[in-house]
Short mmCIF file of C-alpha atoms in Angstrom, two decimals:
data_model
loop_
_atom_site.label_atom_id
_atom_site.label_comp_id
_atom_site.label_asym_id
_atom_site.label_seq_id
_atom_site.Cartn_x
_atom_site.Cartn_y
_atom_site.Cartn_z
CA MET A 204 -28.29 -2.58 -0.41
CA VAL A 205 -24.83 -1.65 -1.74
CA HIS A 206 -23.26 -4.30 -3.94
CA LEU A 207 -19.51 -4.70 -3.50
CA PRO A 208 -17.81 -6.74 -6.22
CA PRO A 209 -15.90 -9.83 -5.08
CA PHE A 210 -12.44 -8.79 -3.84
CA ALA A 211 -10.54 -11.04 -6.25
CA LEU A 212 -7.10 -10.26 -4.84
CA ASP A 213 -8.01 -11.05 -1.25
CA HIS A 214 -9.90 -14.19 -2.30
CA TRP A 215 -6.76 -15.39 -4.09
CA LEU A 216 -4.43 -14.57 -1.20
CA SER A 217 -6.62 -16.01 1.56
CA THR A 218 -7.21 -19.25 -0.35
CA TYR A 219 -3.52 -20.09 -0.06
CA ASP A 220 -2.08 -18.07 2.84
CA PHE A 221 -4.65 -19.38 5.33
CA ALA A 222 -4.67 -22.94 4.02
CA THR A 223 -3.46 -25.85 6.14
CA PRO A 224 -0.56 -25.99 5.63
CA PRO A 225 -0.10 -22.46 4.28
CA ILE A 226 1.71 -21.80 1.02
CA ALA A 227 5.45 -22.44 1.29
CA TYR A 228 6.73 -19.42 -0.70
CA ASN A 229 4.49 -16.36 -0.65
CA LEU A 230 5.49 -14.01 -3.45
CA ALA A 231 2.01 -12.52 -3.75
CA SER A 232 1.99 -10.61 -0.48
CA SER A 233 2.73 -6.89 -0.44
CA THR A 234 4.01 -6.88 3.15
CA GLY A 235 7.51 -7.29 4.54
CA PRO A 236 9.14 -10.01 6.63
CA ARG A 237 7.04 -11.18 9.55
CA TRP A 238 7.38 -10.16 13.19
CA SER A 239 5.92 -11.65 16.36
CA VAL A 240 4.65 -9.67 19.33
CA ALA A 241 7.68 -10.88 21.30
CA ASP A 242 10.01 -9.66 18.52
CA ILE A 243 8.48 -6.18 18.56
CA CYS A 244 8.41 -5.90 22.36
CA ALA A 245 12.09 -6.86 22.52
CA LEU A 246 13.25 -4.06 20.21
CA GLY A 247 15.21 -1.19 21.70
CA ASP A 248 17.12 -0.59 24.90
CA ALA A 249 13.95 -0.72 27.02
CA PRO A 250 11.80 -3.70 26.00
CA LEU A 251 8.06 -3.03 26.01
CA ALA A 252 5.85 -4.64 28.65
CA ILE A 253 2.18 -4.68 27.68
CA ASP A 254 0.56 -6.74 30.43
CA ASP A 255 -0.50 -3.62 32.36
CA THR A 256 -2.42 -2.16 29.41
CA ILE A 257 -5.99 -1.18 30.35
CA LEU A 258 -8.35 -2.56 27.73
CA SER A 259 -10.58 0.48 27.48
CA TYR A 260 -11.11 2.88 24.57
CA ALA A 261 -8.40 5.06 23.07
CA PRO A 262 -9.03 8.68 21.96
CA PRO A 263 -10.78 8.70 18.57
CA GLU A 264 -7.85 10.59 17.02
CA GLY A 265 -5.35 8.14 18.58
CA SER A 266 -3.18 8.45 21.67
CA ARG A 267 -0.79 11.38 21.89
CA ALA A 268 2.19 9.04 22.15
CA LEU A 269 1.23 7.23 18.95
CA ARG A 270 0.61 10.45 17.05
CA GLU A 271 3.97 11.80 18.14
CA ALA A 272 5.67 8.61 16.93
CA ILE A 273 3.88 8.86 13.57
CA ALA A 274 4.84 12.55 13.34
CA ALA A 275 8.50 11.70 13.89
CA PHE A 276 8.29 9.04 11.17
CA HIS A 277 6.93 11.57 8.64
CA ASP A 278 8.71 14.66 10.02
CA THR A 279 5.42 16.50 10.57
CA ASP A 280 3.15 17.96 13.24
CA PRO A 281 1.47 15.41 15.57
CA ASP A 282 -1.64 17.61 15.72
CA SER A 283 -2.18 16.99 11.99
CA ILE A 284 -2.46 13.21 12.52
CA ILE A 285 -5.54 11.05 12.99
CA VAL A 286 -5.09 7.35 13.71
CA THR A 287 -7.35 4.91 11.84
CA THR A 288 -7.96 1.17 11.74
CA GLY A 289 -5.51 0.50 8.94
CA ALA A 290 -5.24 2.66 5.85
CA SER A 291 -8.47 1.03 4.67
CA GLU A 292 -10.52 2.93 7.25
CA ALA A 293 -8.72 6.13 6.30
CA LEU A 294 -9.76 5.65 2.67
CA SER A 295 -13.33 4.82 3.57
CA ILE A 296 -13.63 7.94 5.75
CA LEU A 297 -12.33 10.20 2.98
CA PHE A 298 -14.63 8.61 0.40
CA CYS A 299 -17.57 8.98 2.77
CA LEU A 300 -16.85 12.67 3.35
CA GLY A 301 -16.38 13.29 -0.38
CA ALA A 302 -19.54 11.48 -1.48
CA GLN A 303 -21.63 14.35 -2.82
CA PRO A 304 -24.20 13.82 -5.62
CA GLY A 305 -22.39 13.57 -8.94
CA ALA A 306 -18.92 13.64 -7.42
CA ASN A 307 -16.01 11.55 -8.70
CA ILE A 308 -12.51 10.60 -7.63
CA VAL A 309 -9.47 10.14 -9.85
CA LEU A 310 -7.29 7.09 -9.26
CA PRO A 311 -4.49 5.07 -10.87
CA ASP A 312 -4.92 2.10 -13.20
CA PRO A 313 -3.47 -0.36 -12.35
CA GLY A 314 -3.92 0.31 -8.67
CA TYR A 315 -5.07 -1.12 -5.37
CA PRO A 316 -8.48 -2.66 -6.20
CA ALA A 317 -10.18 -1.33 -3.06
CA TYR A 318 -9.85 2.27 -4.25
CA GLU A 319 -12.45 1.82 -6.96
CA ALA A 320 -14.76 -0.63 -5.19
CA VAL A 321 -15.04 1.30 -1.92
CA ALA A 322 -15.37 4.68 -3.64
CA GLN A 323 -18.20 3.38 -5.79
CA ALA A 324 -19.86 1.84 -2.72
CA TRP A 325 -20.00 5.35 -1.25
CA GLY A 326 -21.64 6.58 -4.45
CA LEU A 327 -18.59 8.20 -6.02
CA ALA A 328 -17.93 7.83 -9.72
CA THR A 329 -14.35 6.85 -10.59
CA ARG A 330 -12.08 8.17 -13.31
CA SER A 331 -8.73 6.53 -14.03
CA TYR A 332 -5.37 7.79 -15.16
CA HIS A 333 -3.51 4.99 -16.88
CA LEU A 334 0.03 3.91 -16.06
CA ARG A 335 1.39 2.39 -19.24
CA ARG A 336 4.20 -0.13 -19.37
CA GLU A 337 5.56 1.45 -22.57
CA ASP A 338 5.95 4.59 -20.43
CA ARG A 339 7.52 2.56 -17.58
CA PHE A 340 4.35 3.03 -15.47
CA ILE A 341 5.42 6.60 -14.67
CA GLN A 342 2.77 8.57 -12.81
CA ARG A 343 2.54 11.84 -14.73
CA ALA A 344 0.88 15.00 -13.46
CA ASP A 345 -0.49 15.87 -16.92
CA ALA A 346 -2.22 12.49 -17.24
CA ILE A 347 -3.70 12.90 -13.77
CA LEU A 348 -4.91 16.45 -14.36
CA ALA A 349 -6.50 15.42 -17.66
CA GLN A 350 -8.97 13.27 -15.70
CA VAL A 351 -9.97 16.02 -13.27
CA ASP A 352 -13.23 17.85 -13.95
CA ALA A 353 -15.58 20.18 -12.11
CA ASP A 354 -17.07 17.25 -10.14
CA THR A 355 -13.80 15.76 -8.89
CA ALA A 356 -13.76 15.52 -5.09
CA LEU A 357 -10.37 13.85 -4.62
CA VAL A 358 -7.32 12.65 -6.55
CA ILE A 359 -5.35 9.61 -5.35
CA LEU A 360 -1.63 9.21 -5.90
CA ASN A 361 0.09 6.05 -4.60
CA THR A 362 3.87 6.35 -4.31
CA PRO A 363 5.72 4.01 -4.15
CA HIS A 364 3.01 2.49 -6.28
CA ASN A 365 1.21 -0.83 -5.82
CA PRO A 366 1.66 -2.98 -7.89
CA THR A 367 4.32 -1.45 -10.18
CA GLY A 368 6.80 0.09 -7.72
CA THR A 369 7.06 3.44 -9.52
CA VAL A 370 7.77 6.60 -7.53
CA MET A 371 6.71 10.19 -8.09
CA PRO A 372 9.40 12.56 -6.76
CA ARG A 373 8.32 15.05 -4.08
CA ILE A 374 9.00 18.03 -6.34
CA GLU A 375 6.49 16.66 -8.85
CA ILE A 376 3.97 15.95 -6.08
CA GLU A 377 4.29 19.59 -4.99
CA ALA A 378 3.55 20.81 -8.52
CA LEU A 379 0.59 18.45 -8.89
CA ALA A 380 -0.85 19.46 -5.52
CA ALA A 381 -0.54 23.13 -6.42
CA ALA A 382 -2.30 22.61 -9.77
CA LEU A 383 -5.10 20.73 -8.02
CA ALA A 384 -5.40 23.46 -5.39
CA GLU A 385 -6.23 25.91 -8.17
CA ARG A 386 -9.18 23.66 -9.00
CA GLY A 387 -10.22 23.18 -5.37
CA VAL A 388 -9.37 19.46 -5.38
CA PRO A 389 -7.29 17.86 -2.57
CA LEU A 390 -4.56 15.34 -3.38
CA LEU A 391 -4.44 12.14 -1.32
CA VAL A 392 -0.94 10.64 -1.31
CA ASP A 393 -1.01 6.99 -0.27
CA GLU A 394 2.41 6.33 1.28
CA VAL A 395 2.00 2.85 2.73
CA TYR A 396 5.24 1.72 0.98
CA HIS A 397 7.29 4.74 2.09
CA PRO A 398 10.24 4.84 2.87
CA LEU A 399 11.43 1.79 0.89
CA TYR A 400 13.27 3.10 -2.19
CA PHE A 401 15.78 1.51 -4.56
CA THR A 402 16.67 4.75 -6.33
CA ALA A 403 17.00 8.18 -4.69
CA PRO A 404 15.22 8.24 -1.31
CA GLN A 405 12.20 10.52 -1.12
CA PRO A 406 10.88 12.50 1.85
CA SER A 407 7.26 12.03 2.88
CA ALA A 408 4.68 14.20 1.14
CA ALA A 409 3.39 15.27 4.57
CA GLY A 410 3.43 19.04 4.87
CA ILE A 411 2.92 19.78 1.17
CA PRO A 412 0.02 22.27 0.84
CA ASN A 413 -3.22 20.68 -0.41
CA VAL A 414 -1.96 17.15 0.37
CA ILE A 415 -3.53 14.57 2.66
CA VAL A 416 -1.22 11.65 3.42
CA THR A 417 -2.35 8.19 4.39
CA SER A 418 -0.10 5.37 5.56
CA ASP A 419 -0.06 2.43 7.94
CA LEU A 420 2.06 -0.19 9.68
CA SER A 421 1.09 -2.97 7.28
CA LYS A 422 3.38 -2.54 4.30
CA ALA A 423 6.83 -0.96 4.67
CA LEU A 424 6.68 -1.47 8.43
CA SER A 425 5.69 -5.13 7.99
CA LEU A 426 3.07 -5.24 10.79
CA PRO A 427 -0.36 -5.78 9.17
CA GLY A 428 -1.67 -7.55 12.27
CA LEU A 429 -1.55 -4.32 14.28
CA ARG A 430 -4.30 -2.88 12.03
CA THR A 431 -2.97 0.64 12.56
CA GLY A 432 -3.08 3.35 9.94
CA TRP A 433 -3.33 7.12 9.88
CA LEU A 434 -4.21 10.27 7.99
CA ILE A 435 -2.06 13.42 7.99
CA ASP A 436 -4.05 16.54 7.14
CA ALA A 437 -3.16 20.18 7.83
CA ASP A 438 -6.80 21.27 7.34
CA ALA A 439 -8.21 21.56 10.89
CA ASP A 440 -11.85 21.73 9.78
CA ARG A 441 -11.52 18.57 7.71
CA ARG A 442 -9.67 16.84 10.56
CA ALA A 443 -12.61 17.54 12.85
CA ARG A 444 -14.95 15.91 10.33
CA ILE A 445 -12.59 12.95 9.98
CA ILE A 446 -12.47 12.45 13.75
CA ASP A 447 -16.27 12.51 13.92
CA ALA A 448 -16.44 9.96 11.11
CA ARG A 449 -13.92 7.74 12.85
CA SER A 450 -15.99 7.95 16.05
CA TYR A 451 -19.02 6.75 14.11
CA PHE A 452 -17.14 4.05 12.18
CA THR A 453 -15.02 2.33 14.82
CA ILE A 454 -15.11 4.61 17.93
CA SER A 455 -11.37 4.25 18.50
CA GLY A 456 -8.40 1.97 18.19
CA SER A 457 -7.33 -0.62 20.72
CA PRO A 458 -5.06 0.71 23.50
CA LEU A 459 -3.10 -2.56 23.31
CA LEU A 460 -2.47 -2.25 19.58
CA GLU A 461 -1.68 1.44 19.93
CA ARG A 462 1.01 0.71 22.52
CA LEU A 463 2.58 -1.89 20.24
CA ALA A 464 2.30 0.47 17.29
CA THR A 465 3.94 3.31 19.20
CA HIS A 466 6.85 1.10 20.22
CA ALA A 467 7.23 -0.24 16.67
CA LEU A 468 7.38 3.28 15.22
CA GLN A 469 9.89 4.34 17.85
CA GLN A 470 12.02 1.37 16.72
CA SER A 471 11.27 1.80 13.01
CA ASP A 472 14.96 2.00 12.09
CA ALA A 473 15.43 -1.64 13.09
CA ILE A 474 12.26 -2.75 11.31
CA LEU A 475 13.20 -0.91 8.13
CA ALA A 476 16.79 -2.17 8.22
CA ARG A 477 15.51 -5.74 8.13
CA LEU A 478 13.08 -4.90 5.33
CA ARG A 479 15.77 -3.24 3.23
CA SER A 480 18.14 -6.15 3.68
CA VAL A 481 15.52 -8.63 2.49
CA ALA A 482 14.38 -6.36 -0.34
CA GLN A 483 17.87 -5.73 -1.72
CA ALA A 484 18.78 -9.43 -1.68
CA ASN A 485 15.51 -10.55 -3.21
CA ILE A 486 15.22 -7.94 -5.95
CA ALA A 487 18.64 -9.01 -7.20
CA GLN A 488 17.28 -12.55 -7.62
CA LEU A 489 14.32 -11.16 -9.56
CA ASP A 490 16.71 -9.29 -11.84
CA ALA A 491 18.26 -12.64 -12.67
CA LEU A 492 14.86 -14.31 -13.13
CA ILE A 493 13.69 -11.74 -15.67
CA ALA A 494 17.03 -11.69 -17.50
CA GLY A 495 17.01 -15.49 -17.71
CA SER A 496 13.39 -15.87 -18.82
CA GLY A 497 14.30 -16.11 -22.49
CA GLY A 498 12.19 -13.06 -23.25
CA ARG A 499 9.04 -14.68 -21.90
CA LEU A 500 8.77 -12.16 -19.06
CA ALA A 501 9.41 -8.42 -18.96
CA TRP A 502 9.16 -5.92 -16.15
CA VAL A 503 9.76 -2.38 -15.07
CA ARG A 504 12.18 -2.72 -12.18
CA PRO A 505 10.57 -1.14 -9.09
CA ASP A 506 11.97 2.16 -7.84
CA GLY A 507 10.43 1.57 -4.43
CA GLY A 508 7.94 -0.45 -2.45
CA THR A 509 7.53 -4.18 -2.00
CA THR A 510 5.95 -5.29 -5.29
CA ALA A 511 6.67 -5.62 -9.00
CA PHE A 512 4.29 -6.13 -11.92
CA PRO A 513 5.99 -8.31 -14.57
CA TRP A 514 4.08 -9.47 -17.63
CA PHE A 515 4.07 -12.18 -20.27
CA THR A 516 5.48 -10.67 -23.44
CA ASP A 517 3.18 -12.81 -25.61
CA GLY A 518 0.13 -11.34 -23.83
CA ARG A 519 -1.16 -14.60 -22.38
CA ASP A 520 -3.39 -14.60 -19.29
CA SER A 521 -1.24 -15.30 -16.23
CA ARG A 522 -3.87 -17.03 -14.07
CA SER A 523 -3.19 -20.60 -15.20
CA PHE A 524 0.54 -20.02 -14.72
CA CYS A 525 -0.10 -18.72 -11.20
CA GLN A 526 -2.33 -21.72 -10.46
CA THR A 527 0.40 -24.08 -11.64
CA LEU A 528 2.94 -22.44 -9.37
CA ALA A 529 0.55 -22.36 -6.40
CA ALA A 530 0.25 -26.14 -6.71
CA GLN A 531 4.05 -26.22 -6.38
CA GLY A 532 4.01 -24.05 -3.26
CA VAL A 533 4.86 -20.70 -4.90
CA LEU A 534 2.24 -17.96 -4.73
CA LEU A 535 2.06 -15.06 -7.21
CA ALA A 536 -0.99 -12.84 -7.70
CA PRO A 537 -2.56 -13.10 -11.16
CA GLY A 538 -2.88 -9.80 -12.97
CA ASP A 539 -6.62 -10.15 -13.52
CA CYS A 540 -6.96 -9.16 -9.84
CA PHE A 541 -5.79 -5.73 -11.03
CA GLY A 542 -7.60 -5.72 -14.37
CA HIS A 543 -4.42 -6.61 -16.30
CA PRO A 544 -4.46 -10.37 -16.95
CA ALA A 545 -1.09 -10.64 -18.76
CA HIS A 546 0.65 -9.34 -15.63
CA MET A 547 1.43 -10.84 -12.23
CA ARG A 548 1.98 -9.03 -8.96
CA LEU A 549 5.15 -10.31 -7.41
CA GLY A 550 5.84 -9.37 -3.79
CA PHE A 551 9.50 -9.83 -2.91
CA THR A 552 9.90 -8.76 0.72
CA GLN A 553 7.84 -11.13 2.87
CA GLN A 554 9.85 -14.21 1.89
CA GLU A 555 12.98 -13.74 3.96
CA GLU A 556 14.31 -17.23 3.26
CA GLY A 557 13.89 -19.65 0.40
CA LEU A 558 13.43 -17.18 -2.43
CA ALA A 559 16.05 -18.97 -4.53
CA THR A 560 13.93 -22.12 -4.40
CA ALA A 561 10.81 -20.19 -5.39
CA VAL A 562 12.59 -18.43 -8.24
CA GLY A 563 13.91 -21.75 -9.48
CA ARG A 564 10.38 -23.12 -9.63
CA ILE A 565 9.17 -20.04 -11.50
CA ALA A 566 12.03 -20.39 -14.00
CA ALA A 567 11.25 -24.07 -14.52
CA ALA A 568 7.57 -23.31 -15.08
CA LEU A 569 8.49 -20.66 -17.65
CA THR A 570 10.44 -23.17 -19.71
CA ALA A 571 7.33 -25.38 -19.88
CA ILE A 572 5.10 -22.80 -21.57
#
């Protein structure tokens, strides 16, 4: 039987977010402001009615309407898109297909904890390229390529990056993908936080040769409850294998969720406008928090995405600090969930109101240490 390590991040989040009552100020989440079904259906000039949806199966690759909406979002070909049950299923399918004896994948550290755990569950070895705070967590092609060997089946790049918020420009992604192509290794670009940028906006990596893109509705589009993700892959043979795997894994998506997802993507400008408004207001408050911390906290200001990864400058473990704040109704994610205990992941886009109160409590707790 495969042994999966405890998912420390999800254990931490679910302990507080699903409590009764739930946490008052959630600054640990990596999603955006919340939407109801009624909110989503009401978007646009022609509100969506869903009560006539037939609750049958959907095509394993996703409905044509949904794939066309995803294609418009990424400016790519709808035939290159396969819908999945969240980006998590997309990752699991790719790891499954790449799981040859002795194979490895290359992934970022810090990074989304499921990369390593799920890859190893499929029998893949993992090799990490390190994002260093003294280098502003920049994702560098040379550091990535240094971890690639003859057994590498896949390289993962996450941009905007969780948890640090760094961004690799498209021109650098193109160069990295080309270098990997010479070694016969595909590049997976995880774009779940695209297109939220605080510096120069970046186009999607979809369409770059030797790149597979994965994304979903959960993060930048703020709709995790729709459990809708996708892969974008120009390789027709690999797409056929992915569709077969999806048929084995989950058969298909839900027609009801696919209709909601299609409508949400067609109205993505409104969803993203709300996200950007919240993000811009809230990141300014975090600027003030770090500047006023008396040197106790430092950070690399995110270039994109919904999270930051500040750290205690004296190197202390952040868990007790996070526990203290959770008892006061403010949730941060301790850095040990990412293998970096002096850090904290701070999500700044779900909390549409009340961030000033939460920041005040964080500032007060800092003065007590």
